Short mmCIF file of C-alpha atoms in Angstrom, two decimals:
data_model
loop_
_atom_site.label_atom_id
_atom_site.label_comp_id
_atom_site.label_asym_id
_atom_site.label_seq_id
_atom_site.Cartn_x
_atom_site.Cartn_y
_atom_site.Cartn_z
CA MET H 1 47.09 24.43 -6.25
CA ASN H 2 47.32 22.66 -2.88
CA TYR H 3 48.67 25.80 -1.22
CA LEU H 4 45.73 27.79 -2.53
CA LEU H 5 43.24 25.15 -1.47
CA ARG H 6 44.66 24.98 2.04
CA GLY H 7 44.58 28.73 2.36
CA MET H 8 40.99 28.87 1.20
CA GLY H 9 40.07 25.95 3.40
CA LEU H 10 41.04 27.76 6.58
CA TRP H 11 38.97 30.75 5.53
CA ILE H 12 35.97 28.66 4.50
CA TRP H 13 35.97 26.67 7.74
CA GLY H 14 35.69 29.89 9.71
CA LEU H 15 32.69 31.06 7.70
CA ILE H 16 30.95 27.71 8.00
CA ALA H 17 31.55 27.46 11.74
CA ILE H 18 29.88 30.84 12.22
CA ALA H 19 26.97 29.96 9.94
CA ILE H 20 26.32 26.64 11.67
CA SER H 21 26.44 28.27 15.08
CA VAL H 22 23.91 30.89 14.05
CA SER H 23 21.51 28.44 12.44
CA LEU H 24 21.53 25.96 15.32
CA VAL H 25 21.27 28.57 18.04
CA SER H 26 18.22 29.97 16.25
CA VAL H 27 16.55 26.59 16.78
CA SER H 28 16.26 27.11 20.53
CA TYR H 29 13.24 29.39 20.55
CA ARG H 30 11.57 27.63 17.63
CA THR H 31 11.62 24.22 19.28
CA ILE H 32 8.93 24.96 21.82
CA SER H 33 6.55 26.05 19.08
CA ALA H 34 7.29 23.09 16.83
CA TYR H 35 4.95 20.82 18.77
CA ARG H 36 2.06 21.66 21.04
CA PRO H 37 0.45 18.80 22.98
CA HIS H 38 -3.26 18.04 22.47
CA ASP H 39 -5.15 21.33 22.43
CA ALA H 40 -8.62 20.33 23.61
CA ALA H 41 -9.60 23.99 23.90
CA GLY H 42 -9.33 24.51 20.16
CA ALA H 43 -7.52 27.27 18.31
CA THR H 44 -5.62 29.86 20.35
CA ALA H 45 -4.55 33.42 19.67
CA ARG H 46 -1.33 34.03 17.73
CA ASP H 47 1.03 36.95 17.57
CA GLY H 48 -0.57 39.19 14.94
CA ALA H 49 2.69 40.88 14.03
CA SER H 50 4.88 37.86 13.36
CA GLY H 51 2.43 35.01 12.93
CA GLN H 52 4.55 32.99 15.38
CA PRO H 53 3.17 31.36 18.55
CA THR H 54 3.48 33.57 21.62
CA ASP H 55 4.31 32.36 25.13
CA ALA H 56 0.61 32.48 25.92
CA ASP H 57 -0.07 30.38 22.84
CA ILE H 58 2.40 27.74 23.98
CA LEU H 59 0.87 27.59 27.44
CA ALA H 60 -2.64 27.45 26.03
CA GLY H 61 -1.58 24.40 24.11
CA VAL H 62 -0.72 22.45 27.26
CA THR H 63 -3.16 19.61 27.70
CA PRO H 64 -6.06 20.73 29.91
CA MET H 65 -6.68 18.36 32.78
CA PRO H 66 -9.74 16.19 31.98
CA ARG H 67 -12.38 16.05 34.69
CA VAL H 68 -13.02 12.35 34.18
CA ALA H 69 -11.38 10.65 37.11
CA ASP H 70 -11.67 6.98 36.25
CA GLY H 71 -11.65 4.67 33.30
CA THR H 72 -9.35 4.84 30.32
CA THR H 73 -11.32 7.10 28.01
CA ALA H 74 -13.61 10.05 28.31
CA SER H 75 -16.99 10.22 26.64
CA SER H 76 -15.21 11.70 23.62
CA GLY H 77 -13.11 8.56 23.34
CA GLN H 78 -9.93 10.42 24.31
CA PRO H 79 -7.60 9.04 27.03
CA VAL H 80 -7.87 10.70 30.44
CA ILE H 81 -5.82 11.24 33.59
CA SER H 82 -6.89 9.03 36.50
CA LYS H 83 -7.23 9.94 40.17
CA VAL H 84 -3.80 8.37 40.82
CA ILE H 85 -1.96 11.46 39.58
CA GLY H 86 -4.83 13.92 39.14
CA ARG H 87 -3.80 16.23 41.99
CA GLU H 88 -0.13 16.35 40.96
CA MET H 89 -0.92 16.98 37.31
CA ARG H 90 -3.38 19.78 38.09
CA ALA H 91 -0.73 21.40 40.30
CA ALA H 92 1.87 21.04 37.55
CA GLN H 93 -0.45 22.60 34.99
CA LYS H 94 -1.26 25.50 37.29
CA ALA H 95 2.44 26.13 37.93
CA MET H 96 3.22 26.05 34.22
CA GLN H 97 0.43 28.51 33.44
CA ALA H 98 1.97 30.81 36.05
CA GLY H 99 5.45 30.40 34.54
CA GLN H 100 6.73 28.57 37.63
CA TRP H 101 8.67 25.96 35.69
CA ALA H 102 10.85 24.58 38.50
CA GLU H 103 7.80 24.07 40.72
CA ALA H 104 6.02 22.36 37.84
CA LEU H 105 8.94 19.94 37.49
CA ARG H 106 8.64 19.02 41.16
CA ASP H 107 4.93 18.29 40.75
CA LEU H 108 5.63 16.23 37.65
CA GLU H 109 8.30 14.21 39.45
CA ALA H 110 5.77 13.47 42.17
CA ALA H 111 3.31 12.28 39.53
CA ARG H 112 6.00 10.14 37.90
CA SER H 113 6.55 8.27 41.21
CA LYS H 114 2.94 7.10 41.42
CA SER H 115 1.61 3.83 40.04
CA PRO H 116 0.00 2.33 38.18
CA LEU H 117 0.29 4.72 35.25
CA THR H 118 -1.11 4.29 31.77
CA SER H 119 1.04 4.96 28.71
CA PHE H 120 -1.03 8.09 28.05
CA GLU H 121 -0.31 9.37 31.56
CA VAL H 122 3.41 8.70 31.22
CA LYS H 123 3.42 10.47 27.85
CA THR H 124 1.60 13.48 29.33
CA ILE H 125 4.00 13.71 32.27
CA GLU H 126 7.00 13.63 29.92
CA GLU H 127 5.47 16.17 27.55
CA PHE H 128 4.90 18.59 30.43
CA THR H 129 8.43 17.88 31.67
CA GLY H 130 9.81 18.59 28.22
CA ILE H 131 8.01 21.93 27.96
CA ALA H 132 9.16 23.01 31.43
CA ASN H 133 12.79 22.10 30.76
CA ILE H 134 12.78 23.90 27.42
CA ARG H 135 11.42 27.01 29.12
CA LEU H 136 14.25 26.69 31.65
CA LYS H 137 16.66 26.41 28.68
CA ASP H 138 17.71 22.91 29.72
CA PHE H 139 17.44 21.54 26.19
CA ASN H 140 19.16 18.27 26.96
CA ALA H 141 16.57 17.50 29.65
CA GLY H 142 13.86 18.61 27.25
CA GLN H 143 15.08 16.16 24.63
CA THR H 144 15.28 13.35 27.17
CA ALA H 145 11.71 14.00 28.30
CA TYR H 146 10.27 14.01 24.80
CA GLU H 147 12.19 10.86 23.92
CA ALA H 148 10.63 9.22 26.97
CA ALA H 149 7.22 10.39 25.80
CA LEU H 150 7.90 8.95 22.35
CA ALA H 151 8.95 5.64 23.87
CA THR H 152 5.49 5.16 25.41
CA GLY H 153 4.05 4.42 21.98
CA ALA H 154 1.00 6.50 22.87
CA TYR H 155 1.28 9.01 20.04
CA LYS H 156 -1.07 8.91 17.10
CA ALA H 157 0.42 8.89 13.60
CA GLU H 158 -0.41 12.54 12.98
CA GLU H 159 1.23 13.51 16.27
CA LEU H 160 4.44 11.63 15.52
CA VAL H 161 5.29 13.96 12.63
CA LYS H 162 5.44 16.94 14.99
CA ILE H 163 7.30 15.00 17.67
CA PHE H 164 9.98 13.85 15.24
CA ARG H 165 10.52 17.43 14.07
CA LEU H 166 10.71 18.75 17.63
CA LEU H 167 13.21 16.05 18.61
CA PHE H 168 15.21 16.73 15.46
CA GLN H 169 15.60 20.37 16.39
CA LEU H 170 16.40 19.63 20.02
CA ALA H 171 18.98 16.98 19.14
CA ALA H 172 20.63 19.31 16.63
CA LEU H 173 20.75 22.08 19.23
CA ASN H 174 22.21 19.66 21.79
CA LYS H 175 24.86 18.52 19.26
CA HIS H 176 23.54 14.96 19.34
CA ASP H 177 24.25 14.72 15.64
CA THR H 178 23.50 11.05 15.08
CA ALA H 179 20.16 11.27 16.86
CA ALA H 180 19.32 14.50 15.06
CA ILE H 181 20.02 12.90 11.70
CA GLY H 182 17.68 10.03 12.56
CA TYR H 183 14.87 12.32 13.67
CA GLY H 184 15.45 14.63 10.71
CA THR H 185 15.21 11.74 8.29
CA ARG H 186 11.89 10.67 9.80
CA THR H 187 10.66 14.27 9.64
CA ALA H 188 11.55 14.53 5.96
CA GLU H 189 10.02 11.13 5.18
CA ASN H 190 6.74 12.40 6.60
CA GLY H 191 6.89 15.56 4.50
CA ALA H 192 7.19 17.85 7.53
CA ALA H 193 10.74 19.16 6.98
CA THR H 194 11.03 22.86 6.16
CA GLU H 195 13.78 24.30 4.00
CA ASN H 196 15.66 25.27 7.19
CA ASP H 197 15.33 21.72 8.51
CA LEU H 198 16.87 20.40 5.30
CA LEU H 199 19.66 22.93 5.65
CA ILE H 200 20.42 21.71 9.17
CA MET H 201 20.48 18.12 7.92
CA SER H 202 23.12 19.12 5.38
CA GLN H 203 25.13 20.78 8.14
CA LEU H 204 24.83 17.76 10.41
CA TYR H 205 26.15 15.39 7.76
CA TYR H 206 28.94 17.86 7.00
CA GLN H 207 29.92 17.85 10.68
CA GLN H 208 30.04 14.07 10.46
CA ARG H 209 32.52 14.44 7.54
CA ASP H 210 29.95 12.80 5.26
CA CYS H 211 30.19 15.16 2.30
CA PRO H 212 28.16 13.03 -0.16
CA SER H 213 25.17 12.97 2.21
CA SER H 214 25.67 16.64 3.03
CA ALA H 215 25.46 17.41 -0.69
CA VAL H 216 22.27 15.36 -1.10
CA TRP H 217 20.50 17.20 1.70
CA GLY H 218 22.01 20.49 0.61
CA ASP H 219 20.49 20.07 -2.85
CA LYS H 220 17.13 19.28 -1.24
CA ALA H 221 17.40 22.45 0.85
CA ILE H 222 18.38 24.59 -2.14
CA ALA H 223 15.42 23.25 -4.12
CA ALA H 224 13.07 23.86 -1.17
CA PHE H 225 14.23 27.46 -0.71
CA LYS H 226 13.74 28.15 -4.41
CA GLU H 227 10.31 26.51 -4.38
CA ALA H 228 9.39 28.74 -1.46
CA GLY H 229 10.46 31.78 -3.46
CA GLN H 230 13.46 32.44 -1.22
CA PRO H 231 17.18 32.60 -2.06
CA PRO H 232 19.10 29.59 -0.72
CA LYS H 233 21.23 30.21 2.35
CA GLU H 234 24.88 31.02 1.72
CA VAL H 235 26.10 28.26 4.03
CA LEU H 236 24.67 25.58 1.71
CA TYR H 237 27.15 26.53 -1.01
CA GLN H 238 29.92 27.06 1.54
CA LEU H 239 29.50 23.43 2.58
CA LYS H 240 29.87 22.34 -1.05
CA LEU H 241 32.93 24.54 -1.37
CA GLN H 242 34.62 23.09 1.70
CA CYS H 243 33.81 19.51 0.74
CA ALA H 244 35.35 20.07 -2.70
CA SER H 245 38.37 21.70 -1.08
CA ASN H 246 38.85 18.70 1.23
CA VAL H 247 39.54 16.45 -1.77
CA ASN H 248 41.30 19.05 -3.95
CA ASP H 249 38.38 19.05 -6.39
CA SER H 250 39.02 22.34 -8.19
CA GLY H 251 36.02 21.82 -10.49
CA GLY H 252 33.72 21.39 -7.52
CA MET H 253 35.21 24.43 -5.85
CA LYS H 254 34.70 26.56 -8.94
CA ALA H 255 31.08 25.41 -9.27
CA ALA H 256 30.40 26.32 -5.63
CA LEU H 257 32.11 29.70 -6.02
CA TYR H 258 30.05 30.49 -9.11
CA ASP H 259 26.91 29.75 -7.09
CA LEU H 260 28.14 31.83 -4.15
CA ILE H 261 28.87 34.79 -6.40
CA ARG H 262 25.45 34.57 -8.02
CA LEU H 263 23.94 34.52 -4.54
CA THR H 264 26.04 37.20 -2.81
CA ASN H 265 28.38 38.88 -5.33
CA LYS H 266 30.98 39.09 -2.54
CA THR H 267 34.48 40.17 -3.52
CA SER H 268 36.03 37.39 -1.43
CA TYR H 269 34.36 34.76 -3.61
CA TRP H 270 35.36 36.57 -6.79
CA ASN H 271 38.96 36.67 -5.61
CA ASN H 272 39.10 32.97 -4.84
CA LEU H 273 37.34 31.96 -8.06
CA ILE H 274 39.69 33.98 -10.25
CA ARG H 275 42.73 32.68 -8.38
CA LEU H 276 41.55 29.15 -9.03
CA GLU H 277 40.97 29.87 -12.71
CA ARG H 278 44.36 31.53 -13.00
CA GLN H 279 46.16 28.47 -11.66
CA ASP H 280 45.59 26.60 -14.92
CA GLU H 281 46.01 29.53 -17.31
CA ARG H 282 49.24 29.70 -19.32
CA ASP H 283 48.33 32.30 -21.96
CA ASP H 284 49.24 35.92 -21.09
CA HIS H 285 46.31 37.31 -23.08
CA ASN H 286 43.83 35.18 -21.15
CA THR H 287 45.59 35.86 -17.84
CA LEU H 288 45.17 39.59 -18.45
CA MET H 289 41.48 38.98 -19.14
CA LEU H 290 41.19 37.25 -15.74
CA TYR H 291 42.94 40.16 -14.06
CA ARG H 292 40.50 42.57 -15.69
CA VAL H 293 37.60 40.69 -14.13
CA MET H 294 39.35 40.72 -10.75
CA PHE H 295 40.06 44.44 -11.02
CA ASP H 296 36.55 45.37 -12.14
CA THR H 297 34.91 43.32 -9.37
CA HIS H 298 37.10 45.11 -6.79
CA SER H 299 38.35 41.74 -5.60
CA MET H 300 42.06 42.31 -6.21
CA ASN H 301 43.76 42.44 -2.81
CA ALA H 302 47.40 41.42 -3.37
CA ASP H 303 49.99 43.93 -4.54
CA THR H 304 51.62 41.28 -6.72
CA ASP H 305 48.36 40.98 -8.67
CA TYR H 306 48.28 44.72 -9.33
CA ILE H 307 51.92 44.67 -10.40
CA GLU H 308 51.53 41.69 -12.72
CA MET H 309 48.38 43.14 -14.27
CA ALA H 310 50.16 46.44 -14.91
CA GLN H 311 53.07 44.63 -16.53
CA LEU H 312 50.76 42.63 -18.78
CA LEU H 313 48.89 45.81 -19.76
CA GLY H 314 52.18 47.50 -20.55
CA ASP H 315 53.23 44.55 -22.70
CA ALA H 316 49.87 44.79 -24.50
CA GLY H 317 50.50 48.47 -25.34
CA LEU H 318 48.02 49.85 -22.80
CA PRO H 319 50.18 52.02 -20.48
CA GLY H 320 47.32 54.36 -19.51
CA GLU H 321 45.24 51.56 -18.04
CA ALA H 322 48.37 50.09 -16.45
CA GLN H 323 49.04 53.43 -14.78
CA THR H 324 45.51 53.47 -13.35
CA VAL H 325 46.00 49.97 -11.92
CA LEU H 326 49.25 50.84 -10.14
CA GLU H 327 47.89 54.12 -8.81
CA LYS H 328 44.97 52.24 -7.28
CA ALA H 329 47.39 49.81 -5.61
CA MET H 330 49.35 52.71 -4.12
CA SER H 331 46.31 54.66 -2.96
CA GLY H 332 44.59 51.55 -1.61
CA GLY H 333 47.34 50.75 0.88
CA VAL H 334 47.95 47.23 -0.42
CA LEU H 335 51.50 47.84 -1.64
CA LYS H 336 54.12 46.16 0.54
CA ASP H 337 57.22 48.13 1.52
CA GLU H 338 59.56 45.73 -0.27
CA HIS H 339 57.71 46.35 -3.55
CA LYS H 340 57.37 50.15 -3.39
CA GLU H 341 60.63 51.09 -5.07
CA ARG H 342 60.12 48.67 -7.95
CA THR H 343 56.51 49.74 -8.36
CA THR H 344 57.42 53.42 -8.41
CA ARG H 345 59.94 52.83 -11.20
CA LEU H 346 57.38 50.87 -13.18
CA LEU H 347 54.74 53.55 -12.65
CA ASN H 348 57.05 56.31 -13.84
CA ALA H 349 57.86 54.39 -17.02
CA LEU H 350 54.19 53.64 -17.69
CA GLN H 351 53.17 57.24 -17.04
CA ALA H 352 55.67 58.51 -19.64
CA ARG H 353 54.25 56.07 -22.20
CA ALA H 354 50.67 56.96 -21.30
CA ASP H 355 51.41 60.66 -21.77
CA SER H 356 52.84 59.88 -25.18
CA ASP H 357 49.68 57.97 -26.10
CA LYS H 358 47.52 60.92 -25.04
CA ASN H 359 49.58 63.33 -27.10
CA GLY H 360 49.14 61.13 -30.16
CA ILE H 361 45.46 60.41 -29.68
CA ALA H 362 44.27 62.95 -32.28
CA ALA H 363 46.50 61.45 -34.94
CA LEU H 364 45.40 57.93 -34.02
CA ASP H 365 41.77 59.01 -34.20
CA ALA H 366 42.23 60.44 -37.68
CA GLU H 367 44.06 57.36 -38.92
CA ALA H 368 41.51 54.98 -37.40
CA THR H 369 38.59 56.88 -38.92
CA GLN H 370 40.01 56.52 -42.43
CA ASN H 371 41.06 52.89 -42.04
CA PRO H 372 38.53 50.39 -43.49
CA GLY H 373 39.36 47.85 -40.78
CA GLY H 374 38.30 48.19 -37.17
CA GLN H 375 41.53 47.26 -35.37
CA LEU H 376 42.81 50.84 -35.01
CA ASP H 377 39.41 51.99 -33.75
CA VAL H 378 39.53 49.33 -31.04
CA LYS H 379 43.06 50.41 -30.12
CA LEU H 380 41.83 54.00 -29.96
CA GLY H 381 38.93 52.94 -27.73
CA GLU H 382 41.33 51.17 -25.36
CA VAL H 383 43.46 54.31 -25.12
CA TYR H 384 40.39 56.41 -24.38
CA PHE H 385 39.36 53.85 -21.74
CA GLY H 386 42.79 54.08 -20.09
CA ALA H 387 42.39 57.86 -19.99
CA ALA H 388 38.89 57.50 -18.45
CA ASP H 389 37.34 59.20 -21.49
CA TYR H 390 34.46 56.77 -21.67
CA GLN H 391 32.18 58.56 -24.11
CA ASP H 392 34.86 58.72 -26.80
CA ALA H 393 35.83 55.14 -25.95
CA VAL H 394 32.27 53.94 -26.69
CA THR H 395 32.29 55.81 -30.00
CA ALA H 396 35.63 54.37 -31.11
CA LEU H 397 34.91 50.81 -29.97
CA SER H 398 31.46 50.75 -31.56
CA ARG H 399 32.91 52.04 -34.82
CA GLY H 400 35.63 49.40 -34.79
CA ILE H 401 33.17 46.59 -34.09
CA GLY H 402 31.01 47.83 -36.95
CA LYS H 403 33.93 47.71 -39.39
CA ALA H 404 34.91 44.19 -38.23
CA GLN H 405 38.27 42.75 -39.45
CA LEU H 406 39.42 42.46 -35.81
CA SER H 407 42.35 40.25 -34.84
CA GLN H 408 41.04 39.86 -31.27
CA PRO H 409 37.33 40.70 -31.31
CA GLU H 410 36.92 39.61 -27.67
CA GLU H 411 39.05 42.63 -26.68
CA ALA H 412 36.61 44.96 -28.44
CA TYR H 413 33.51 43.49 -26.79
CA VAL H 414 35.11 43.32 -23.34
CA TYR H 415 36.28 46.93 -23.49
CA LEU H 416 32.92 48.06 -24.80
CA GLY H 417 31.21 46.24 -21.94
CA ARG H 418 33.60 47.69 -19.37
CA THR H 419 33.21 51.18 -20.81
CA LEU H 420 29.41 51.02 -20.79
CA THR H 421 29.57 49.77 -17.21
CA ALA H 422 31.68 52.81 -16.31
CA GLU H 423 29.09 54.95 -18.12
CA ARG H 424 26.38 53.38 -15.93
CA ASP H 425 24.67 51.68 -18.84
CA PRO H 426 24.29 48.12 -17.49
CA ALA H 427 21.84 47.07 -20.19
CA GLY H 428 24.24 48.07 -22.94
CA ALA H 429 27.13 46.43 -21.10
CA LYS H 430 25.20 43.18 -20.82
CA GLN H 431 24.57 43.23 -24.56
CA ALA H 432 28.26 43.80 -25.29
CA PHE H 433 29.37 40.93 -23.05
CA ALA H 434 26.69 38.68 -24.56
CA ARG H 435 28.37 39.09 -27.97
CA LEU H 436 31.35 37.14 -26.63
CA LYS H 437 29.29 33.94 -26.94
CA SER H 438 29.38 34.23 -30.74
CA LEU H 439 33.20 34.21 -30.92
CA PRO H 440 34.67 30.82 -31.95
CA ASN H 441 38.14 31.04 -30.40
CA ILE H 442 37.54 32.72 -27.07
CA SER H 443 38.84 30.95 -23.95
CA PRO H 444 35.97 29.09 -22.22
CA ARG H 445 37.04 30.30 -18.77
CA VAL H 446 37.30 33.90 -20.00
CA LEU H 447 33.87 33.63 -21.58
CA LYS H 448 32.35 32.13 -18.44
CA LEU H 449 33.86 34.74 -16.10
CA TRP H 450 32.74 37.71 -18.18
CA GLY H 451 29.33 36.07 -18.50
CA LEU H 452 29.12 35.85 -14.71
CA TYR H 453 30.30 39.44 -14.39
CA ALA H 454 27.55 40.54 -16.79
CA ASP H 455 24.95 38.54 -14.88
CA MET H 456 25.85 40.39 -11.70
CA LEU H 457 25.44 43.84 -13.24
CA PRO H 458 22.34 45.67 -11.95
CA ALA H 459 19.19 45.72 -14.00
CA THR H 460 18.91 49.53 -13.94
CA PRO H 461 21.45 52.39 -13.88
CA SER H 462 20.08 53.58 -10.51
CA GLU H 463 21.29 50.44 -8.76
CA PRO H 464 24.88 50.28 -7.46
CA LEU H 465 27.34 48.62 -9.83
#
């Protein structure tokens, strides 16, 4: 188990590192639209195609310079810029509107050196400085400027919500994880956190090796995505998977893998889930069932799995299906050189047995038809399945199920479901797999895996299986 967990852990870490990098880098161009300083000019035009603020929109949101030159408030009751820094601030605003960000920073530094300055003036200088630095892609300087603006205490309550969210995104981008967590918490407390913000919070706690907190925020993000009518991001479940792997929690890993499969249906997740389930399985019949799921989900990637599955099928009296499994291993290029000779011998033996089964299929069909029990019909259906004769397999399996008196009814329903899947009848396959729930002695892990497999089948035959 530990070997498997370590192997999976290395793979999972790589996926998560990529996902975190993508999500945090994407913050950079969103940060400047997260907060726009006081827009005294009213609403501004937005990008009609995307609904996102354009560069012109951002610049239009820069505080226009008030014309009142003295006092602390304008006639509207809003704070104003005094004559002390009026010239420098007008020059800075003009430079920013022209996209001359470095020149604007020089004007703002000149304004910062003047005194006395009110808290509103300091806040405005730092806001402008923050915008200019963000446009110059100096996100650390942008964060520092907005933190200085926040420290003035000049923001109104409704403005603080936007500032906390902007600082959260900047701090996350700058890898100032502790600060980002603090700002993100304040953002969420004020109800301003989006589903992506909650996702980043989960990532930040994960990077701090705080898996319990990562899980809490991850669950919030998952709920928010679902509430917004969107599928949760894959990385949220990857974080849960890695956290469970860190403490050898196989149950937690399985739960995360089930969620990841439901979200993505990726073969890599199927492979790892079935390997985990197989670790605790000691019954050959159930092990073969697990291999069937792995084979049918195209997630089998080790030649030893193909070989063991073929051996178990041979032991179960199903050489035709075993032959198909080994031939796929050989044609798929997964067979290692040291296993080729042994596999060839096994294939030759299975092929001879499969040919014998085919030659006797008419006799078996006649005997099964006359038998009042359904066991021979199920056996006949399995032989037809191994020979890729799916129509006859459906007929035989359905007849056997109708007669009942089956020693292993789960075999009948699984093969009927697999056959209908091959026949591109997903609705019928789902119904067959659903019948497994009524069986009293079926293995819970076998039941759960085939249930998941059925859930991932397409809704219509036109969709890819």
